[in-house]
Coordinates of C-alpha atoms and ligand atoms in Angstrom, one line a residue:
M267 CA -14.0 -5.5 -16.9
A268 CA -13.9 -7.3 -20.5
Q269 CA -10.9 -9.7 -21.0
T270 CA -8.7 -8.5 -23.9
T271 CA -7.9 -11.4 -26.2
F272 CA -4.7 -11.7 -28.1
E273 CA -4.0 -13.8 -31.2
E274 CA -1.2 -14.7 -33.4
M275 CA -1.7 -14.2 -37.1
S276 CA 0.2 -16.5 -39.7
A277 CA 1.8 -14.7 -42.8
S278 CA -0.7 -16.3 -45.3
D279 CA -3.8 -14.9 -42.7
F280 CA -2.2 -11.4 -43.1
F281 CA -2.3 -11.7 -46.8
Y282 CA -5.5 -13.0 -47.1
R283 CA -7.1 -10.5 -45.0
N284 CA -4.8 -7.7 -46.9
R285 CA -4.5 -8.8 -50.4
D286 CA -4.4 -5.5 -51.8
I287 CA -0.9 -4.8 -50.3
A288 CA -0.1 -7.8 -52.9
G289 CA -1.9 -6.1 -55.7
F290 CA -5.0 -8.2 -55.6
T291 CA -7.2 -5.3 -55.2
N292 CA -10.1 -6.1 -57.5
S293 CA -11.2 -8.9 -60.0
S294 CA -9.7 -7.3 -62.9
R295 CA -6.4 -6.5 -61.1
A296 CA -6.5 -10.0 -59.5
I297 CA -6.2 -11.8 -62.9
F298 CA -3.4 -9.4 -64.1
V299 CA -1.5 -9.8 -61.0
A300 CA -1.8 -13.7 -60.9
I301 CA -0.6 -14.0 -64.7
R302 CA 2.1 -11.4 -64.3
E303 CA 3.6 -13.0 -61.0
H304 CA 3.6 -16.5 -62.8
V305 CA 5.0 -15.3 -65.7
E306 CA 7.9 -13.5 -63.8
N307 CA 8.5 -16.9 -61.7
G308 CA 9.0 -18.7 -65.2
L309 CA 11.5 -15.9 -66.7
D310 CA 13.5 -16.1 -63.2
A311 CA 13.7 -19.9 -63.5
A312 CA 14.4 -20.0 -67.2
E313 CA 17.3 -17.5 -66.9
R314 CA 18.7 -19.1 -63.9
C315 CA 19.9 -21.9 -66.0
R316 CA 20.7 -19.5 -68.9
I317 CA 17.9 -20.7 -71.3
P318 CA 16.1 -18.3 -73.5
P319 CA 12.7 -18.3 -72.1
D320 CA 9.6 -20.0 -73.7
I321 CA 6.6 -19.1 -71.6
Y322 CA 3.3 -20.5 -72.5
V323 CA 0.1 -18.8 -70.7
R324 CA -3.3 -20.0 -71.2
L325 CA -6.6 -18.6 -69.6
S326 CA -9.6 -20.5 -70.2
F327 CA -13.3 -19.9 -69.6
E328 CA -14.8 -22.2 -66.9
A329 CA -17.7 -20.9 -65.3
E330 CA -19.7 -17.7 -64.8
A331 CA -19.2 -16.5 -61.2
T332 CA -21.1 -13.1 -60.6
K333 CA -22.5 -10.2 -63.2
D334 CA -19.0 -9.0 -64.0
T335 CA -16.8 -11.9 -63.1
Q336 CA -16.1 -15.4 -64.3
I337 CA -14.3 -18.5 -63.4
Y338 CA -11.2 -19.1 -65.4
K339 CA -8.4 -21.8 -65.6
L340 CA -5.2 -20.2 -65.7
H341 CA -2.2 -22.3 -67.0
V342 CA 1.3 -21.0 -67.0
E343 CA 4.3 -23.5 -68.5
D344 CA 8.0 -22.4 -68.5
N345 CA 11.2 -24.4 -69.9
G346 CA 13.0 -23.0 -66.7
S347 CA 14.8 -24.7 -64.0
G348 CA 12.1 -26.6 -62.5
I349 CA 11.8 -27.3 -58.9
Q350 CA 12.9 -30.2 -57.0
P351 CA 10.0 -32.2 -55.6
R352 CA 10.7 -31.4 -51.8
F353 CA 10.3 -27.7 -52.4
I354 CA 7.3 -27.6 -54.5
P355 CA 4.6 -27.7 -51.9
S356 CA 6.1 -24.7 -49.9
A357 CA 7.1 -23.1 -52.7
F358 CA 3.4 -22.8 -54.2
G359 CA 1.6 -23.2 -50.9
Q360 CA 3.4 -21.4 -48.1
V361 CA 3.2 -17.3 -48.1
L362 CA 6.8 -16.0 -47.4
Y363 CA 9.1 -18.8 -48.7
G364 CA 11.2 -18.6 -51.6
S365 CA 14.8 -19.2 -53.1
K366 CA 15.4 -15.5 -54.0
Y367 CA 16.1 -13.7 -50.7
K368 CA 19.8 -13.8 -51.7
L369 CA 21.4 -10.7 -52.6
K370 CA 21.4 -10.4 -56.4
Q371 CA 18.8 -9.2 -59.0
T372 CA 15.5 -11.2 -59.6
R373 CA 12.0 -10.2 -60.3
G374 CA 11.0 -12.0 -57.4
T375 CA 11.6 -10.4 -54.1
F376 CA 9.3 -11.5 -51.3
G377 CA 8.5 -15.0 -51.9
L378 CA 4.9 -14.1 -52.2
G379 CA 3.8 -13.3 -55.8
G380 CA 3.1 -17.0 -56.9
K381 CA 1.4 -18.0 -53.9
M382 CA -1.0 -14.8 -53.5
A383 CA -2.1 -15.5 -56.8
V384 CA -2.5 -19.5 -55.9
L385 CA -4.1 -18.2 -52.4
Y386 CA -6.5 -15.7 -54.3
G387 CA -7.7 -18.6 -56.8
Q388 CA -8.2 -20.9 -53.8
I389 CA -10.3 -18.2 -51.7
T390 CA -12.4 -17.2 -55.2
T391 CA -13.0 -20.9 -56.2
H392 CA -12.4 -23.5 -53.5
Q393 CA -10.6 -25.6 -55.7
A394 CA -6.7 -27.1 -55.7
A395 CA -3.6 -25.9 -57.6
M396 CA -1.8 -28.3 -59.9
V397 CA 2.0 -27.9 -59.9
T398 CA 4.0 -30.1 -62.4
S399 CA 7.5 -30.0 -62.8
S400 CA 11.0 -31.7 -63.5
T401 CA 14.4 -30.3 -63.0
G402 CA 15.3 -32.5 -65.9
E403 CA 18.2 -34.1 -63.8
S404 CA 16.2 -37.4 -62.9
N405 CA 14.1 -39.2 -65.3
K406 CA 11.0 -38.1 -63.1
I407 CA 8.2 -35.3 -63.4
Y408 CA 6.4 -34.5 -60.2
A409 CA 3.1 -33.4 -59.9
F410 CA 1.4 -32.2 -56.9
K411 CA -2.4 -31.1 -56.1
L412 CA -2.0 -28.5 -53.6
M413 CA -4.0 -26.1 -51.2
I414 CA -2.9 -23.7 -48.9
D415 CA -3.8 -23.7 -45.2
I416 CA -4.0 -20.3 -44.7
Q417 CA -4.5 -20.1 -41.0
R418 CA -1.4 -21.9 -40.4
N419 CA 0.3 -20.9 -43.6
R420 CA 1.1 -24.6 -44.6
P421 CA 0.7 -26.5 -47.9
I422 CA -1.6 -29.5 -47.7
I423 CA -0.7 -32.1 -50.4
L424 CA -4.0 -33.6 -51.7
D425 CA -2.2 -35.7 -54.4
R426 CA 1.2 -36.6 -55.6
K427 CA 2.2 -38.4 -58.6
V428 CA 5.4 -39.4 -60.6
Q429 CA 5.4 -39.5 -64.0
I430 CA 8.3 -41.0 -66.4
N431 CA 10.5 -38.1 -68.1
K432 CA 11.0 -39.3 -71.4
D433 CA 12.2 -36.4 -73.3
N434 CA 14.5 -34.9 -70.2
W435 CA 11.8 -32.1 -70.1
H436 CA 12.5 -29.6 -67.3
G437 CA 10.4 -26.8 -66.3
T438 CA 7.4 -26.1 -64.6
I439 CA 3.4 -26.0 -65.2
I440 CA 1.2 -24.4 -62.9
E441 CA -2.6 -24.5 -63.2
F442 CA -5.5 -23.1 -61.0
N443 CA -8.8 -21.8 -61.3
I444 CA -9.0 -18.1 -60.3
E445 CA -12.1 -15.8 -60.4
G446 CA -11.6 -12.3 -62.5
D447 CA -12.7 -9.9 -64.8
Y448 CA -11.0 -10.7 -68.1
L449 CA -12.6 -8.4 -70.0
R450 CA -11.7 -5.6 -68.1
A451 CA -8.1 -6.8 -67.5
M452 CA -7.6 -7.5 -71.1
P453 CA -5.9 -4.2 -72.1
K454 CA -3.5 -4.2 -69.5
I455 CA -2.6 -7.9 -69.8
L456 CA -1.9 -7.4 -73.5
E457 CA 0.0 -4.3 -72.6
Y458 CA 1.9 -6.2 -70.0
F459 CA 2.9 -9.1 -72.5
K460 CA 4.1 -6.7 -75.0
Q461 CA 6.3 -4.8 -72.6
T462 CA 7.7 -8.0 -71.3
A463 CA 8.6 -8.9 -74.9
M464 CA 10.3 -5.3 -75.3
V465 CA 12.4 -5.8 -72.0
N466 CA 13.0 -9.6 -72.7
P467 CA 13.9 -9.7 -76.1
Y468 CA 15.4 -13.3 -75.7
A469 CA 12.0 -14.7 -74.8
N470 CA 9.4 -16.3 -76.6
I471 CA 5.9 -15.6 -75.1
T472 CA 2.6 -17.4 -76.1
F473 CA -0.8 -16.4 -74.7
V474 CA -4.2 -18.0 -75.2
D475 CA -7.0 -15.9 -74.1
P476 CA -10.6 -17.3 -73.0
K477 CA -11.8 -16.7 -76.7
G478 CA -9.2 -18.9 -78.0
R479 CA -7.4 -16.0 -79.5
L480 CA -3.7 -16.9 -80.0
Y481 CA -1.0 -14.0 -79.1
K482 CA 2.6 -14.3 -79.9
W483 CA 5.7 -12.5 -79.1
I484 CA 8.7 -14.0 -80.7
R485 CA 12.2 -13.4 -79.6
A486 CA 14.7 -11.3 -81.5
T487 CA 17.9 -12.9 -80.2
K488 CA 19.0 -15.7 -78.3
E489 CA 21.4 -13.4 -76.6
M490 CA 21.0 -13.2 -72.8
P491 CA 22.7 -10.6 -70.4
E492 CA 25.4 -12.0 -68.0
P493 CA 23.5 -13.4 -65.2
P494 CA 23.8 -11.7 -61.9
K495 CA 26.1 -13.0 -59.3
E496 CA 25.1 -13.3 -55.6
T497 CA 27.1 -10.7 -53.4
L498 CA 28.0 -9.6 -49.9
H499 CA 26.1 -6.9 -48.0
H500 CA 27.9 -3.2 -48.6
P501 CA 28.7 -1.7 -45.3
Y502 CA 26.4 1.3 -45.9
G503 CA 23.2 -0.8 -46.0
V504 CA 24.1 -2.9 -42.7
D505 CA 22.3 -2.5 -39.6
V506 CA 22.5 -3.7 -35.9
E507 CA 20.0 -6.7 -36.9
L508 CA 22.2 -7.9 -39.7
L509 CA 25.7 -7.2 -37.9
Q510 CA 24.1 -9.5 -35.1
R511 CA 23.2 -12.2 -37.9
F512 CA 26.7 -12.2 -39.2
I513 CA 28.2 -12.5 -35.6
M514 CA 26.2 -15.4 -35.1
I515 CA 27.3 -17.5 -38.0
T516 CA 30.8 -16.0 -38.4
T517 CA 33.8 -18.3 -38.3
A518 CA 36.1 -15.2 -37.9
T519 CA 38.2 -14.8 -34.8
N520 CA 39.4 -11.4 -35.4
M521 CA 37.5 -8.0 -36.3
S522 CA 39.5 -7.7 -39.5
E523 CA 38.8 -11.2 -40.9
F524 CA 35.3 -10.5 -40.0
L525 CA 35.0 -7.5 -41.9
R526 CA 36.4 -9.1 -45.1
T527 CA 34.5 -12.0 -45.0
H528 CA 31.0 -10.6 -44.6
F529 CA 31.1 -7.1 -46.2
H530 CA 31.2 -6.1 -49.8
R531 CA 34.5 -4.9 -51.4
V532 CA 36.3 -4.7 -47.8
G533 CA 39.7 -5.7 -48.1
G534 CA 42.8 -5.7 -45.7
I535 CA 43.5 -2.1 -45.9
T536 CA 39.9 -0.8 -45.8
A537 CA 39.3 -3.0 -42.8
Q538 CA 42.4 -1.7 -41.0
K539 CA 41.4 1.9 -41.6
F540 CA 38.0 1.4 -40.8
L541 CA 38.7 -0.3 -37.4
E542 CA 41.1 2.7 -36.6
F543 CA 38.2 5.1 -37.1
C544 CA 35.6 3.2 -35.4
G545 CA 38.1 2.9 -32.5
L546 CA 37.8 -1.3 -32.3
K547 CA 40.8 -3.5 -31.7
P548 CA 41.6 -5.2 -35.2
S549 CA 42.3 -8.6 -32.8
L550 CA 39.1 -8.1 -31.0
N551 CA 36.9 -11.4 -31.3
P552 CA 33.4 -10.5 -33.0
K553 CA 31.5 -12.9 -30.8
K554 CA 33.0 -11.0 -28.0
L555 CA 31.2 -7.4 -29.0
S556 CA 29.2 -6.2 -26.6
H557 CA 25.7 -4.8 -27.7
E558 CA 27.0 -1.2 -27.2
E559 CA 30.1 -2.0 -29.4
I560 CA 27.6 -3.4 -32.1
V561 CA 25.6 -0.4 -32.0
K562 CA 28.8 1.9 -32.6
L563 CA 30.0 -0.6 -35.3
S564 CA 26.7 -0.2 -37.1
Q565 CA 27.0 3.6 -37.0
S566 CA 30.5 3.7 -37.8
L567 CA 29.9 1.7 -41.2
K568 CA 27.4 4.2 -42.3
R569 CA 29.6 7.2 -41.5
F570 CA 33.0 5.6 -42.9
K571 CA 33.7 7.5 -46.2
E572 CA 36.3 5.2 -47.5
F573 CA 34.5 2.2 -48.4
L574 CA 34.6 1.3 -52.0
P575 CA 31.2 1.7 -54.0
P576 CA 29.4 -1.5 -54.5
D577 CA 30.3 -3.2 -57.7
A578 CA 27.7 -4.2 -60.4
N579 CA 28.3 -7.9 -61.0
C580 CA 25.0 -8.8 -58.8
L581 CA 23.1 -7.0 -61.3
S582 CA 22.0 -8.0 -64.6
P583 CA 20.8 -4.9 -66.7
L584 CA 20.1 -5.6 -70.2
G585 CA 22.6 -3.5 -71.9
E586 CA 22.3 -1.3 -74.9
D587 CA 22.3 -4.0 -77.5
L588 CA 19.9 -6.0 -76.3
L589 CA 17.7 -3.0 -75.2
R590 CA 17.7 -1.4 -78.6
A591 CA 16.8 -5.0 -80.0
G592 CA 13.6 -5.1 -77.8
I593 CA 12.6 -1.7 -78.6
M594 CA 12.9 -2.3 -82.2
K595 CA 10.8 -5.4 -82.1
E596 CA 8.2 -4.3 -80.3
L597 CA 7.9 -0.4 -81.7
N598 CA 10.0 -0.4 -84.4
P599 CA 10.6 3.3 -84.7
E600 CA 12.1 5.7 -87.2
Y601 CA 14.8 6.6 -84.8
L602 CA 16.2 5.1 -81.8
V603 CA 19.0 5.9 -79.2
V604 CA 19.7 3.8 -75.9
H605 CA 22.3 4.5 -73.3
Q606 CA 23.4 2.6 -70.1
R607 CA 24.5 4.6 -67.0
K608 CA 27.6 3.4 -65.0
P609 CA 26.5 1.5 -61.8
S610 CA 25.7 3.7 -58.6
T611 CA 24.3 3.1 -55.1
Y612 CA 21.5 4.6 -52.7
A613 CA 21.7 3.4 -49.2
G614 CA 24.2 0.5 -50.2
H615 CA 22.3 -0.8 -52.6
P616 CA 24.0 -0.9 -56.2
F617 CA 21.7 0.1 -59.2
V618 CA 21.8 0.5 -62.9
V619 CA 19.8 2.9 -65.0
E620 CA 19.3 2.5 -68.9
T621 CA 17.2 4.4 -70.9
G622 CA 16.1 4.6 -74.8
I623 CA 14.0 7.0 -76.5
A624 CA 12.3 6.2 -80.0
Y625 CA 10.8 8.3 -82.4
G626 CA 8.4 8.1 -85.2
G627 CA 7.8 4.5 -86.9
G628 CA 5.7 2.6 -84.9
V629 CA 5.8 4.4 -81.6
P630 CA 2.1 5.0 -80.9
K631 CA 0.7 8.1 -81.4
T632 CA -1.1 9.4 -78.1
G633 CA -0.5 13.1 -78.8
G634 CA 2.1 12.8 -76.2
F635 CA 4.9 11.0 -74.7
V636 CA 4.6 7.2 -74.0
L637 CA 6.5 6.3 -70.9
Y638 CA 7.6 2.7 -70.7
R639 CA 8.9 2.1 -67.2
F640 CA 10.7 -1.3 -66.1
A641 CA 12.4 -2.6 -63.0
N642 CA 14.5 -5.7 -63.0
R643 CA 13.0 -6.6 -66.4
I644 CA 9.6 -6.2 -65.2
P645 CA 7.3 -3.6 -66.7
L646 CA 5.5 -1.2 -64.4
L647 CA 2.1 -0.5 -65.7
Y648 CA 0.2 1.3 -62.8
D649 CA 0.4 4.4 -61.0
E650 CA 2.7 6.2 -63.6
A651 CA 2.2 9.8 -62.4
S652 CA 3.8 8.5 -59.0
D653 CA 6.9 7.3 -60.7
V654 CA 10.0 8.7 -60.4
S655 CA 10.6 8.6 -64.1
F656 CA 7.7 10.4 -64.8
R657 CA 8.4 13.4 -62.8
V658 CA 11.8 13.6 -64.2
I659 CA 10.5 13.8 -67.8
G660 CA 7.6 16.3 -66.3
S661 CA 10.6 18.7 -65.2
M662 CA 12.9 18.4 -68.3
N663 CA 13.4 21.2 -70.8
W664 CA 12.2 19.6 -73.9
R665 CA 12.3 22.5 -76.3
R666 CA 16.1 22.2 -75.7
Y667 CA 16.2 19.0 -77.3
K668 CA 13.8 20.0 -80.3
V669 CA 10.9 17.9 -79.0
Q670 CA 7.5 19.0 -79.3
P671 CA 4.6 17.8 -77.1
E672 CA 2.8 16.5 -79.7
M673 CA 5.6 14.5 -81.4
P674 CA 5.2 10.7 -81.5
I675 CA 8.0 9.7 -78.7
A676 CA 8.1 6.7 -76.4
I677 CA 10.8 6.9 -73.6
V678 CA 11.9 3.5 -71.7
V679 CA 13.5 3.8 -68.4
H680 CA 14.7 0.5 -66.9
I681 CA 16.3 0.4 -63.2
C682 CA 18.2 -2.9 -62.2
S683 CA 18.8 -3.3 -58.6
T684 CA 19.2 -5.6 -55.5
K685 CA 16.7 -3.9 -53.9
V686 CA 14.4 -1.8 -56.7
P687 CA 13.2 1.3 -54.5
Y688 CA 9.1 0.2 -55.0
K689 CA 7.0 2.1 -53.1
T690 CA 4.4 -0.9 -52.5
V691 CA 4.6 -4.7 -52.3
G692 CA 2.6 -4.8 -55.6
K693 CA 5.9 -3.4 -57.5
E694 CA 4.0 -0.7 -59.3
F695 CA 6.2 2.3 -59.0
I696 CA 9.2 3.5 -58.0
A697 CA 10.1 5.8 -55.2
D698 CA 11.4 9.1 -55.8
R699 CA 15.1 8.9 -54.1
A700 CA 17.4 11.5 -54.9
E701 CA 20.3 9.2 -56.0
V702 CA 17.8 7.3 -58.4
R703 CA 16.3 10.3 -59.9
R704 CA 19.5 12.1 -60.4
E705 CA 20.7 8.9 -62.6
I706 CA 17.4 8.7 -64.7
A707 CA 17.6 12.7 -65.2
N708 CA 21.3 12.2 -66.4
D709 CA 20.6 9.3 -68.5
L710 CA 17.5 10.5 -70.2
R711 CA 19.3 14.1 -71.1
E712 CA 22.0 12.0 -72.8
V713 CA 19.4 10.2 -75.1
S714 CA 17.5 13.3 -75.6
R715 CA 20.5 14.9 -76.7
Q716 CA 21.1 12.8 -79.3
L717 CA 17.4 12.7 -80.4
G718 CA 17.9 16.7 -80.5
H719 CA 20.4 16.1 -83.0
F720 CA 18.5 13.8 -85.0
L721 CA 15.4 16.4 -85.1
T722 CA 17.7 19.2 -85.8
R723 CA 19.1 17.3 -89.0
Q724 CA 15.6 16.1 -89.9
E725 CA 14.5 20.0 -89.7
H726 CA 17.3 20.7 -91.8
V727 CA 16.6 18.1 -94.5
K728 CA 13.0 19.2 -94.6
T729 CA 13.8 23.0 -95.2
E730 CA 16.4 21.8 -97.9
K731 CA 13.8 20.1 -99.9
K732 CA 11.2 22.7 -99.6
R733 CA 13.8 25.3 -101.2
L734 CA 14.5 23.0 -103.5
S735 CA 11.0 22.1 -104.7
I736 CA 10.2 26.1 -104.8
F737 CA 13.3 26.4 -107.3
A738 CA 12.0 23.3 -109.3
K739 CA 8.5 25.1 -109.5
Y740 CA 10.5 28.2 -111.4
Ligands
ADP287 P1 9.5 -15.1 -55.3 O1 9.4 -15.3 -56.7 O2 9.3 -13.8 -54.7 O3 10.6 -15.6 -54.6 P2 7.1 -17.0 -55.5 O4 6.0 -17.1 -54.4 O5 6.4 -16.4 -56.6 O6 8.2 -15.9 -54.8 O7 7.7 -18.2 -55.6 C1 8.2 -18.8 -54.3 C2 9.6 -19.6 -54.9 O8 9.0 -20.9 -55.9 C3 10.6 -19.2 -56.0 O9 11.4 -18.3 -55.3 C4 11.1 -20.1 -56.7 O10 12.2 -20.8 -56.1 C5 10.0 -21.1 -56.8 N1 9.3 -21.0 -58.1 C6 8.1 -20.5 -58.3 N2 7.9 -20.7 -59.6 C7 8.7 -21.2 -60.1 C8 9.0 -22.0 -61.7 N3 8.1 -21.4 -62.4 N4 10.2 -22.6 -61.8 C9 10.9 -22.7 -60.9 N5 10.9 -22.1 -59.3 C10 9.8 -21.7 -59.0
MG288 MG1 7.7 -14.8 -57.9

């Protein structure tokens, strides 16, 4: 009988073979996703040190590749936190390595995006990536020439240079070659920048395309939303695996202290009530829990009704003023109303929904609604019809708000969460979860109601005018 052979696969090898999982489905998507991932890293890095982001992106033509694709050099520069030199190789050359696994809102999630772009560039052009960065704390700028050892999921450092940082520059520049179809990707890329500018109104974004055309989105404000704070896990979102990890690292010597130190919003009284509910002694040492007790604990955590809901300081929604500023700046509508919901939760993850509705003026006239979807300040541009917001809009009774189907109306939905319920790793659309759907629907009803009042007033003014002009005739 034939022998079965077994092998292990590294994370980068997995994503090398399944690159469409991360959005690299074809040569036009690839170039779009590569830009997007590095812009997001730049925005995250600037916001981390509370500096209004300045992002500079340049895509330049290098060579023809195939009939429809070209080799481009992608250059993305930010004025963010920079990275300490010892982390640079892995941050750009090791898949599933990152600094954003903490429990707070960020654009990055998996430690994947930036590297996938570098990896895709490497397998399509066989060239190394250049990363230049400084944290501004030392007077040095570090430059690395890197490739990824895909089979072992390790960075290969081809060269490393140190320069003097005379002007206290801080930030990161990443540069690598990538094969793609820019012409086909162009509309999506420009739309991406426009929408990124809308939901990050405090950012300057510059883009130079392969033809040398310069696009600029200028910030409308230097005001930035409150940064998110790192938080503890909420009891409703904790499972056996996580409990075991807490038990491993805990210094707590009894159950009450254990619950108070590792769980979000659990104080002495709640801990006591919960332990009664669960049937565990408060004095029990968590390290002594049996496997059965851990399973029971995890089940009880989900069933106990008296935990306080998570608070939202691990989130950083834009807020109504900034959302308004962003929409005004990019759409310049005749009428605009925005609204933010109170924080809510699904499966122990806090989230906030904020929406806006814009009418007339610069709102694109497409003969229907234009929907702008955002999650953690990232625009979502693909698979609109599968998104929960699209479904909510489809199920609303718009006549009630005096809205006609052909009116120039833009609807903006932004959801922030420590765990955005994306359906795919490529961050394309938001799953239809009852809790999320309800929040979006309620918020859209709120802004639509106000739009309805505006439209009624407008209609009234119009008929008044008509009446007066008829009088004037006589
Ligand atoms: P993710 O953003 O999901 O964490 P990435 O592969 O995009 O994954 O990036 C990996 C890590 O590298 C980030 O978590 C961050 O710490 C660091 N990083 C990437 N780009 C930058 C940048 N422009 N400035 C500072 N740090 C960065
Ligand atoms: Mg990233």
